[in-house]
Amino acid sequence: MLLFQTALLAAGFFLTAGQQPVAAAGEKLSTKIIDGKKNYGIYASLNKVNQKKGKKTKKTKKTRKSKKVWKFGRKMASTKEFKLAHVQSQSYKTANGRRYYYVYIDGRGVGYVNEKAFVRSKMSLVKSVSLVNDTVDSAGFNTDDAINYVTDKHGSVVDNGLVKKSIDRISEEKPGHWLVTYRYGKAYGKVPVTVRGNAREGITKASVKPGKGGNVGKTWFPIELAFRGSYSAQFFPHTYWGTDKKGKKAAKLTTKFYEPNSLSLLAGSEETNVRTNVQGLDVYGQDMVTTNFYGDSRASLDNSRGHVILYHLNKVSTYALQYMPTQTLNFYAWKSYAANIKVSPYIKLGHGQSLGSTSRYIYELANWNRAQKPRSNELLQIDKKTMQVNRIWTFAVSNGSRKYNRYFLNADVIDDNTVVALFHNKSKQRYEFWKIVRKGNSFQAKETAAVSGNLISNSSQVQGFTYNVAHKCYYIAFNDYLFKIDAKGNLVNYYRFNAKREVEGLASYKSKIYIAMNKRAEVLDSNMAK
């Protein structure tokens, strides 16, 4: 069995349970949203069959004629089991006046379901948006960011560009209140947006004396990689030793689990294609969340969108998830994994690396890593129960005046009111650590530490950042390097690995550090926080 599995994935051969159904009406592959308030069966097949002939009647002494009737095949599952899975369809059959869609769940074909199981002609919007009064913000707020999804009359998610909005962008230059309305067919919604009145909110001083750091060495850029890895299945854990500043083996990374290659059909639009091109990572208890994009370059676009995926770590296997969505996993094993993976709608994520979470929420600082002009920082609150954006805030952190805004490319979340953010001050060759506290809808900022130097001398971008609460220290990841900075901003140690793979997200929980690596997508952990 093991050799068979290896051959399948090494060849890139992905099967789906139940290929495109025969004699079904085709349409564009789209995402469907399961209505969690309802529960419908999902059946392996739906076909017209001959009804058995009836008995002769006493009056006519004739046998009733047989006729064709619709009949379902075996019941495979119920929709309530997959209300937060990624559901797709591209065909349906019309039976007894009702459409029954053939659905793919997390990329695997499952069967037919009544279209009443989907959220139809509805939209999901954020509850509210609160914007900082930022006189130098050149972008303003894009009202598309407030959309989780909009569906048509058959439950298919539609492109946000087709949704009519009363306002496209809202400037942060002046305080005020707006009520933005959204319409698509019979779907309608509204979102209150406020620009706060305090023009000096977040203006403070960056005056902390930097701790001892320096320029330790150079790292490679992705284009220089000698080894990119592959999507072939892995059957053994990776172990990477990091050598410290004294050249000793001091940090051990070991595979926690390998992520699935895809949670969708490998086709369709960016919105409906869920691949594990990971950019961000966070862990809270047994919940691990990642930000995922259609392709490597998509995260670097302005207003980039993607999916957030939540895994229950105590319910997933080290190796088996690599076989989603193929038939290599038997159906019941596959279903047990799918039940412990949640996929968000196609939402605004920015670059995706500034990810954090708490027991109830996921937070994403939705930034643009190529921004040149001043901008405020946009913070999304995503509800773990629905995997949808609940609220949006923007905040600004400025040194003395708005002209010296801090735009954060990396951040971590400590609790539901506290963000720790990293700012690379290139002109002064230092990294600044900021604590941003939310009180209601307002934010207060304080520089808590700084470390001198660029750490990496060839200006490679940071690939991951986290704050370890248990040991009160910061970790900054570059491709080959992981730096440990104490609470006062001193470089305590650094570890160099030879994985020759990009780090794509860094997290900590209690005494553990978690690192995501790309190609193939894999999470490793270590006790180096001790």
Coordinates of C-alpha atoms in Angstrom, one line a residue:
M1 CA 0.0 0.0 0.0
L2 CA 2.8 2.4 0.9
L3 CA 4.6 1.9 -2.5
F4 CA 1.3 2.4 -4.3
Q5 CA 0.7 5.7 -2.4
T6 CA 4.2 6.8 -3.2
A7 CA 3.9 6.1 -6.9
L8 CA 0.6 8.0 -7.1
L9 CA 1.8 11.2 -5.6
A10 CA 5.2 11.1 -7.1
A11 CA 3.6 11.0 -10.5
G12 CA 1.3 13.9 -9.4
F13 CA -1.7 11.7 -10.1
F14 CA -4.7 13.1 -8.2
L15 CA -8.0 11.3 -8.4
T16 CA -11.4 12.6 -7.3
A17 CA -14.1 10.4 -5.9
G18 CA -16.7 10.4 -8.7
Q19 CA -15.5 12.2 -11.8
Q20 CA -17.7 14.7 -13.6
P21 CA -21.2 13.1 -13.5
V22 CA -22.7 11.9 -16.7
A23 CA -25.8 13.5 -18.2
A24 CA -25.7 16.5 -15.9
A25 CA -26.0 20.2 -16.8
G26 CA -22.6 21.9 -16.8
E27 CA -21.7 25.3 -15.6
K28 CA -18.7 27.3 -14.5
L29 CA -16.8 25.8 -11.5
S30 CA -17.8 27.8 -8.5
T31 CA -17.7 27.9 -4.7
K32 CA -20.9 27.0 -2.8
I33 CA -21.6 28.2 0.7
I34 CA -23.2 25.6 3.0
D35 CA -26.1 26.9 5.1
G36 CA -25.2 25.9 8.6
K37 CA -28.8 26.3 9.8
K38 CA -30.0 23.5 7.6
N39 CA -29.1 19.9 7.0
Y40 CA -29.4 17.9 3.8
G41 CA -28.1 14.5 2.7
I42 CA -25.4 14.2 0.1
Y43 CA -25.9 11.2 -2.1
A44 CA -23.5 9.3 -4.3
S45 CA -25.7 9.3 -7.3
L46 CA -29.0 10.6 -8.7
N47 CA -30.5 8.8 -11.7
K48 CA -33.8 8.0 -13.4
V49 CA -34.8 4.4 -12.9
N50 CA -37.7 2.3 -14.0
Q51 CA -40.4 2.1 -11.3
K52 CA -41.5 -1.5 -10.7
K53 CA -44.8 -2.5 -12.4
G54 CA -47.8 -2.4 -10.2
K55 CA -50.2 -5.3 -9.6
K56 CA -53.4 -5.9 -11.7
T57 CA -56.4 -4.1 -10.3
K58 CA -59.8 -5.9 -9.8
K59 CA -61.7 -3.3 -11.8
T60 CA -59.5 -3.1 -15.0
K61 CA -57.6 -6.3 -14.6
K62 CA -54.7 -4.4 -16.2
T63 CA -51.2 -3.9 -14.9
R64 CA -50.1 -0.3 -14.3
K65 CA -47.4 0.9 -16.8
S66 CA -43.9 1.4 -15.4
K67 CA -42.4 4.8 -15.5
K68 CA -39.1 6.4 -14.8
V69 CA -38.6 8.1 -11.4
W70 CA -35.6 9.8 -9.8
K71 CA -33.7 7.8 -7.3
F72 CA -30.8 8.6 -5.0
G73 CA -27.9 6.4 -4.5
R74 CA -26.1 5.7 -1.2
K75 CA -26.1 8.5 1.3
M76 CA -22.5 9.6 1.8
A77 CA -22.8 12.4 4.4
S78 CA -24.8 15.3 5.6
T79 CA -24.2 19.0 4.9
K80 CA -23.9 19.8 8.6
E81 CA -20.6 17.8 8.6
F82 CA -19.0 20.2 6.1
K83 CA -20.5 23.6 6.9
L84 CA -17.0 25.1 7.1
A85 CA -15.3 23.1 4.4
H86 CA -14.6 24.4 0.9
V87 CA -17.4 23.3 -1.4
Q88 CA -17.4 23.5 -5.2
S89 CA -19.7 22.4 -8.0
Q90 CA -19.8 22.6 -11.8
S91 CA -22.8 20.4 -12.6
Y92 CA -26.3 19.7 -11.5
K93 CA -29.4 17.6 -12.4
T94 CA -33.0 18.9 -12.3
A95 CA -35.2 16.4 -10.5
N96 CA -38.9 17.0 -9.6
G97 CA -38.4 20.7 -10.3
R98 CA -35.4 21.2 -8.0
R99 CA -31.7 21.4 -8.8
Y100 CA -29.4 18.9 -7.2
Y101 CA -25.7 19.9 -7.4
Y102 CA -22.8 17.4 -7.6
V103 CA -20.4 18.8 -5.0
Y104 CA -16.7 18.5 -4.4
I105 CA -15.7 19.0 -0.8
D106 CA -12.1 20.0 -0.1
G107 CA -11.5 18.9 -3.6
R108 CA -13.0 15.4 -3.4
G109 CA -16.1 14.4 -5.3
V110 CA -18.8 13.4 -2.8
G111 CA -22.3 13.4 -4.4
Y112 CA -25.5 15.2 -5.1
V113 CA -27.3 17.6 -2.7
N114 CA -30.4 19.7 -2.9
E115 CA -29.6 23.4 -3.7
K116 CA -31.6 24.4 -0.7
A117 CA -28.6 23.3 1.3
F118 CA -26.7 26.4 0.1
V119 CA -26.9 30.0 1.1
R120 CA -28.7 31.6 -1.8
S121 CA -29.1 35.3 -2.8
K122 CA -27.4 36.3 0.4
M123 CA -24.3 38.2 1.3
S124 CA -22.0 38.1 4.4
L125 CA -20.5 41.4 5.4
V126 CA -18.5 42.6 8.3
K127 CA -20.4 44.1 11.3
S128 CA -18.6 47.4 11.3
V129 CA -15.5 49.2 10.1
S130 CA -13.6 51.8 12.2
L131 CA -10.9 53.9 10.5
V132 CA -8.2 56.0 12.0
N133 CA -8.0 59.7 11.2
D134 CA -4.9 59.6 9.0
T135 CA -4.2 62.7 7.0
V136 CA -1.4 61.2 5.0
D137 CA -3.0 57.8 4.1
S138 CA -2.8 57.8 0.3
A139 CA -5.0 54.7 -0.3
G140 CA -8.2 55.1 1.9
F141 CA -10.4 52.2 2.7
N142 CA -11.5 49.8 -0.1
T143 CA -15.1 48.9 0.7
D144 CA -14.6 45.5 -1.0
D145 CA -12.6 44.5 2.1
A146 CA -15.9 44.3 4.0
I147 CA -17.3 41.5 1.9
N148 CA -16.9 37.9 3.0
Y149 CA -19.0 36.5 0.2
V150 CA -22.1 37.2 -2.0
T151 CA -24.1 34.4 -3.6
D152 CA -26.5 34.2 -6.5
K153 CA -29.9 32.5 -6.6
H154 CA -28.4 29.1 -6.9
G155 CA -25.8 29.5 -4.1
S156 CA -22.7 30.2 -6.2
V157 CA -20.3 32.8 -4.9
V158 CA -20.0 35.7 -7.3
D159 CA -17.1 38.0 -8.0
N160 CA -17.0 41.1 -5.8
G161 CA -16.6 43.2 -8.9
L162 CA -20.2 42.3 -9.8
V163 CA -21.5 43.7 -6.5
K164 CA -22.9 47.2 -6.6
K165 CA -21.6 49.4 -3.8
S166 CA -22.8 52.9 -2.8
I167 CA -19.2 53.9 -2.1
D168 CA -16.0 52.3 -3.5
R169 CA -13.4 54.0 -1.3
I170 CA -13.5 56.1 1.9
S171 CA -10.8 58.6 2.7
E172 CA -9.3 58.6 6.2
E173 CA -8.4 62.3 6.0
K174 CA -11.5 63.7 7.7
P175 CA -13.7 62.2 10.5
G176 CA -17.2 61.2 9.7
H177 CA -19.8 58.4 9.4
W178 CA -20.9 56.4 6.3
L179 CA -23.4 53.6 5.7
V180 CA -22.1 51.6 2.7
T181 CA -24.8 49.6 0.9
Y182 CA -24.1 46.5 -1.2
R183 CA -26.5 44.9 -3.8
Y184 CA -26.4 41.9 -6.1
G185 CA -29.7 40.6 -7.5
K186 CA -31.9 40.0 -4.4
A187 CA -28.9 40.0 -2.1
Y188 CA -28.6 43.2 -0.1
G189 CA -26.5 44.4 2.9
K190 CA -25.0 47.4 4.6
V191 CA -21.9 48.2 6.7
P192 CA -21.4 51.2 9.0
V193 CA -18.0 52.9 8.5
T194 CA -16.6 55.5 10.9
V195 CA -13.5 57.6 10.6
R196 CA -12.5 58.4 14.2
G197 CA -12.1 62.0 15.3
N198 CA -8.8 62.0 17.1
A199 CA -6.3 63.3 14.5
R200 CA -3.4 62.6 16.9
E201 CA -4.3 59.0 17.7
G202 CA -1.2 56.8 17.5
I203 CA 1.3 59.8 17.3
T204 CA 4.1 59.0 19.8
K205 CA 7.9 58.8 19.9
A206 CA 10.3 56.2 18.8
S207 CA 12.9 56.9 21.4
V208 CA 14.0 53.6 22.8
K209 CA 17.7 53.0 22.9
P210 CA 18.4 50.0 20.7
G211 CA 20.0 46.9 22.2
K212 CA 23.0 45.2 20.7
G213 CA 22.4 43.5 17.4
G214 CA 24.5 43.8 14.3
N215 CA 24.7 42.4 10.8
V216 CA 25.3 38.7 11.3
G217 CA 25.5 37.5 7.7
K218 CA 23.8 37.1 4.3
T219 CA 21.0 34.8 3.2
W220 CA 19.8 33.8 -0.2
F221 CA 16.8 35.2 -2.0
P222 CA 14.2 32.6 -3.3
I223 CA 15.5 32.9 -6.9
E224 CA 18.9 31.7 -5.6
L225 CA 17.5 28.5 -4.2
A226 CA 19.5 25.4 -5.1
F227 CA 16.6 23.1 -4.1
R228 CA 12.9 23.9 -4.3
G229 CA 11.5 20.7 -3.1
S230 CA 8.6 18.9 -4.7
Y231 CA 5.0 17.9 -4.1
S232 CA 5.8 14.2 -3.8
A233 CA 4.5 12.6 -0.7
Q234 CA 6.8 12.5 2.3
F235 CA 6.9 9.5 4.7
F236 CA 9.5 10.5 7.2
P237 CA 9.9 13.6 9.3
H238 CA 12.4 16.2 8.4
T239 CA 15.0 17.2 11.0
Y240 CA 17.0 20.5 10.7
W241 CA 19.6 21.5 13.1
G242 CA 20.3 25.2 13.6
T243 CA 23.9 26.2 14.5
D244 CA 24.2 29.1 16.9
K245 CA 26.7 32.0 16.9
K246 CA 29.3 29.7 18.3
G247 CA 28.8 27.2 15.6
K248 CA 27.2 24.6 17.9
K249 CA 24.0 22.6 17.2
A250 CA 21.6 24.5 19.4
A251 CA 18.1 24.3 17.7
K252 CA 16.3 21.3 16.4
L253 CA 13.3 21.5 14.1
T254 CA 11.2 18.4 13.5
T255 CA 8.2 17.9 11.2
K256 CA 4.8 18.4 13.0
F257 CA 2.8 17.5 9.9
Y258 CA 2.7 17.9 6.1
E259 CA -0.1 20.0 4.7
P260 CA -2.4 18.9 1.9
N261 CA -1.4 20.0 -1.6
S262 CA -4.9 21.3 -2.3
L263 CA -8.3 21.7 -0.7
S264 CA -10.0 22.2 -4.0
L265 CA -10.1 21.0 -7.6
L266 CA -6.8 22.1 -9.3
A267 CA -8.8 24.3 -11.6
G268 CA -11.1 27.3 -11.7
S269 CA -10.6 30.9 -10.6
E270 CA -8.4 32.2 -7.8
E271 CA -11.5 32.5 -5.6
T272 CA -12.4 28.8 -5.8
N273 CA -8.9 27.3 -6.0
V274 CA -7.6 26.6 -2.5
R275 CA -3.9 25.6 -2.5
T276 CA -1.4 25.5 0.3
N277 CA 0.8 28.3 -0.9
V278 CA 1.3 29.4 2.7
Q279 CA 2.5 32.9 3.8
G280 CA 1.5 33.1 7.5
L281 CA 1.2 30.8 10.5
D282 CA -0.1 31.0 14.0
V283 CA -0.9 28.4 16.8
Y284 CA -3.1 28.8 19.8
G285 CA -3.7 25.6 21.8
Q286 CA -4.6 22.9 19.3
D287 CA -5.7 25.4 16.6
M288 CA -3.2 26.1 13.9
V289 CA -4.1 28.7 11.2
T290 CA -2.4 29.5 8.0
T291 CA -2.9 32.1 5.2
N292 CA -3.1 30.5 1.8
F293 CA -2.9 32.0 -1.7
Y294 CA -3.5 30.9 -5.2
G295 CA 0.2 31.2 -6.2
D296 CA 3.5 32.4 -4.9
S297 CA 3.2 35.9 -6.3
R298 CA -0.4 36.6 -5.4
A299 CA 0.4 37.7 -1.8
S300 CA 2.6 40.5 -3.0
L301 CA -0.2 42.3 -4.9
D302 CA -2.0 45.3 -3.5
N303 CA -5.4 44.3 -1.9
S304 CA -4.5 40.6 -2.3
R305 CA -7.1 38.1 -1.2
G306 CA -6.8 34.4 -0.2
H307 CA -8.1 31.8 2.3
V308 CA -7.4 31.2 5.9
I309 CA -7.3 27.6 6.9
L310 CA -7.7 26.3 10.4
Y311 CA -6.4 22.8 11.4
H312 CA -7.1 21.0 14.7
L313 CA -3.6 19.7 15.4
N314 CA -4.7 16.9 17.7
K315 CA -7.0 15.6 14.9
V316 CA -4.7 15.5 11.9
S317 CA -2.0 13.0 10.9
T318 CA 1.6 13.8 10.3
Y319 CA 1.5 12.3 6.8
A320 CA -2.1 11.5 5.7
L321 CA -3.2 15.0 4.9
Q322 CA -0.9 14.8 1.8
Y323 CA -3.5 12.5 0.3
M324 CA -6.3 15.0 0.4
P325 CA -8.3 15.3 -1.8
T326 CA -7.4 12.0 -3.6
Q327 CA -9.1 8.6 -3.3
T328 CA -5.9 7.2 -1.7
L329 CA -7.6 7.9 1.6
N330 CA -10.7 5.8 2.2
F331 CA -13.8 7.9 2.4
Y332 CA -14.3 7.7 6.1
A333 CA -10.7 8.6 6.9
W334 CA -10.9 11.5 4.5
K335 CA -14.2 12.6 6.1
S336 CA -12.7 12.6 9.6
Y337 CA -9.9 14.9 8.4
A338 CA -12.2 17.2 6.5
A339 CA -14.3 17.6 9.6
N340 CA -11.3 19.1 11.4
I341 CA -10.2 21.5 8.8
K342 CA -12.0 24.9 8.3
V343 CA -11.6 27.1 5.2
S344 CA -12.6 30.7 5.1
P345 CA -14.2 32.4 2.2
Y346 CA -12.0 34.3 -0.3
I347 CA -11.2 37.4 1.8
K348 CA -8.8 40.3 2.0
L349 CA -5.5 39.1 3.6
G350 CA -2.8 41.4 2.3
H351 CA 0.6 39.8 2.3
G352 CA -0.6 37.2 4.8
Q353 CA 2.5 37.0 7.2
S354 CA 1.1 39.2 10.0
L355 CA -1.1 36.5 11.5
G356 CA -2.2 35.9 15.1
S357 CA -5.0 34.2 17.0
T358 CA -6.7 33.7 20.3
S359 CA -9.2 31.2 21.6
R360 CA -12.1 32.9 19.7
Y361 CA -10.6 34.9 16.9
I362 CA -8.0 35.0 14.2
Y363 CA -6.3 38.4 13.4
E364 CA -4.6 39.4 10.2
L365 CA -2.8 42.7 9.6
A366 CA -3.7 43.0 5.9
N367 CA -0.8 44.9 4.5
W368 CA 0.9 45.4 1.2
N369 CA 4.6 44.4 1.3
R370 CA 5.4 46.6 -1.7
A371 CA 3.8 49.8 -0.4
Q372 CA 5.9 52.9 -1.0
K373 CA 3.6 55.7 0.1
P374 CA 2.3 56.2 3.7
R375 CA -0.6 54.0 4.7
S376 CA -2.5 53.2 7.8
N377 CA -2.5 49.6 9.1
E378 CA -5.6 47.5 8.5
L379 CA -6.5 44.9 11.1
L380 CA -9.1 42.1 10.4
Q381 CA -10.8 40.1 13.1
I382 CA -11.9 36.7 11.8
D383 CA -14.4 34.6 13.9
K384 CA -13.2 31.0 14.3
K385 CA -16.8 29.8 14.5
T386 CA -17.7 31.1 11.0
M387 CA -14.2 31.7 9.5
Q388 CA -15.5 35.1 8.3
V389 CA -14.3 38.6 8.9
N390 CA -16.2 40.0 11.9
R391 CA -14.8 43.5 12.2
I392 CA -12.1 45.7 10.6
W393 CA -10.1 48.5 12.1
T394 CA -7.3 50.7 10.8
F395 CA -4.7 52.2 13.1
A396 CA -1.7 54.5 12.6
V397 CA 1.6 54.6 14.5
S398 CA 3.7 57.7 13.9
N399 CA 7.0 59.0 15.2
G400 CA 6.3 62.7 16.1
S401 CA 4.0 63.4 13.1
R402 CA 2.0 61.5 10.5
K403 CA 4.8 62.1 8.1
Y404 CA 6.8 59.4 9.9
N405 CA 4.2 56.6 9.8
R406 CA 5.2 53.1 10.8
Y407 CA 3.7 50.7 8.2
F408 CA 4.1 47.2 9.7
L409 CA 4.9 44.2 7.4
N410 CA 5.1 41.7 10.3
A411 CA 3.0 41.4 13.5
D412 CA 1.8 39.0 16.1
V413 CA -1.3 39.0 18.4
I414 CA -0.9 38.6 22.1
D415 CA -4.6 38.8 23.1
D416 CA -7.8 40.2 21.6
N417 CA -6.7 43.7 22.4
T418 CA -2.9 43.6 21.9
V419 CA -0.7 43.5 18.8
V420 CA 3.1 43.3 18.8
A421 CA 4.5 44.6 15.5
L422 CA 7.9 44.8 13.9
F423 CA 9.2 47.8 11.9
H424 CA 12.4 47.8 9.9
N425 CA 13.9 51.3 10.1
K426 CA 16.2 51.1 7.1
S427 CA 17.5 54.7 7.5
K428 CA 18.6 54.1 11.0
Q429 CA 19.5 50.4 10.5
R430 CA 17.5 49.0 13.3
Y431 CA 14.4 47.0 14.0
E432 CA 11.7 48.5 16.2
F433 CA 9.3 46.5 18.3
W434 CA 5.9 48.2 19.0
K435 CA 3.1 47.3 21.3
I436 CA -0.3 48.4 20.0
V437 CA -3.3 48.2 22.4
R438 CA -6.9 48.5 21.3
K439 CA -9.3 50.2 23.7
G440 CA -12.8 50.0 22.2
N441 CA -12.2 51.2 18.6
S442 CA -9.1 53.4 19.4
F443 CA -5.5 52.3 19.5
Q444 CA -2.5 53.3 21.6
A445 CA 1.0 52.6 20.6
K446 CA 4.3 52.4 22.4
E447 CA 7.8 51.4 21.3
T448 CA 8.9 48.7 23.6
A449 CA 12.3 47.7 22.3
A450 CA 14.7 48.1 19.4
V451 CA 17.7 46.2 18.1
S452 CA 20.6 47.8 16.3
G453 CA 21.7 46.6 12.8
N454 CA 19.8 45.0 9.9
L455 CA 20.6 41.4 11.3
I456 CA 20.9 40.2 7.7
S457 CA 23.3 42.4 5.7
N458 CA 21.9 41.9 2.2
S459 CA 18.4 43.3 3.2
S460 CA 16.5 40.1 2.7
Q461 CA 12.8 40.5 3.7
V462 CA 11.6 39.1 7.0
Q463 CA 9.8 35.8 6.5
G464 CA 8.3 35.4 9.9
F465 CA 7.9 37.2 13.3
T466 CA 6.5 36.1 16.7
Y467 CA 6.6 37.2 20.3
N468 CA 6.9 34.4 22.9
V469 CA 4.9 35.4 25.9
A470 CA 6.2 32.6 28.2
H471 CA 9.9 33.7 27.8
K472 CA 9.3 37.4 26.9
C473 CA 11.4 37.3 23.7
Y474 CA 11.0 38.1 20.0
Y475 CA 11.9 35.8 17.1
I476 CA 12.6 37.0 13.6
A477 CA 12.9 34.6 10.7
F478 CA 14.8 35.0 7.5
N479 CA 15.4 32.1 5.0
D480 CA 18.4 30.5 6.6
Y481 CA 18.3 32.3 9.9
L482 CA 16.2 32.6 13.1
F483 CA 17.1 35.4 15.5
K484 CA 16.2 35.5 19.2
I485 CA 15.9 39.0 20.7
D486 CA 15.3 39.6 24.4
A487 CA 12.7 42.1 25.8
K488 CA 15.3 44.9 25.9
G489 CA 16.2 44.5 22.3
N490 CA 19.5 42.5 22.6
L491 CA 20.4 39.8 20.2
V492 CA 20.5 36.7 22.5
N493 CA 21.3 34.2 19.8
Y494 CA 20.7 33.2 16.2
Y495 CA 20.4 29.9 14.5
R496 CA 21.3 29.1 11.0
F497 CA 19.6 26.2 9.2
N498 CA 20.5 24.6 5.9
A499 CA 17.0 23.6 4.8
K500 CA 17.3 25.6 1.6
R501 CA 13.6 26.3 1.7
E502 CA 11.7 29.4 2.4
V503 CA 10.3 30.0 5.8
E504 CA 6.7 31.0 5.3
G505 CA 5.4 31.9 8.8
L506 CA 6.5 31.7 12.4
A507 CA 4.5 31.2 15.5
S508 CA 5.0 30.4 19.2
Y509 CA 2.7 29.0 21.9
K510 CA 3.9 28.4 25.4
S511 CA 7.4 26.9 25.1
K512 CA 7.2 25.9 21.5
I513 CA 8.2 27.5 18.3
Y514 CA 6.4 26.6 15.0
I515 CA 7.8 27.3 11.6
A516 CA 6.1 26.8 8.2
M517 CA 8.2 26.0 5.2
N518 CA 7.0 25.9 1.6
K519 CA 7.4 23.4 -1.2
R520 CA 6.0 21.2 0.0
A521 CA 4.0 22.9 2.7
E522 CA 5.1 21.6 6.0
V523 CA 5.0 22.7 9.7
L524 CA 7.9 22.0 12.0
D525 CA 8.2 22.6 15.7
S526 CA 10.9 23.0 18.3
N527 CA 11.4 23.6 22.0
M528 CA 14.1 26.3 21.3
A529 CA 12.0 28.9 23.2
K530 CA 13.4 27.4 26.4

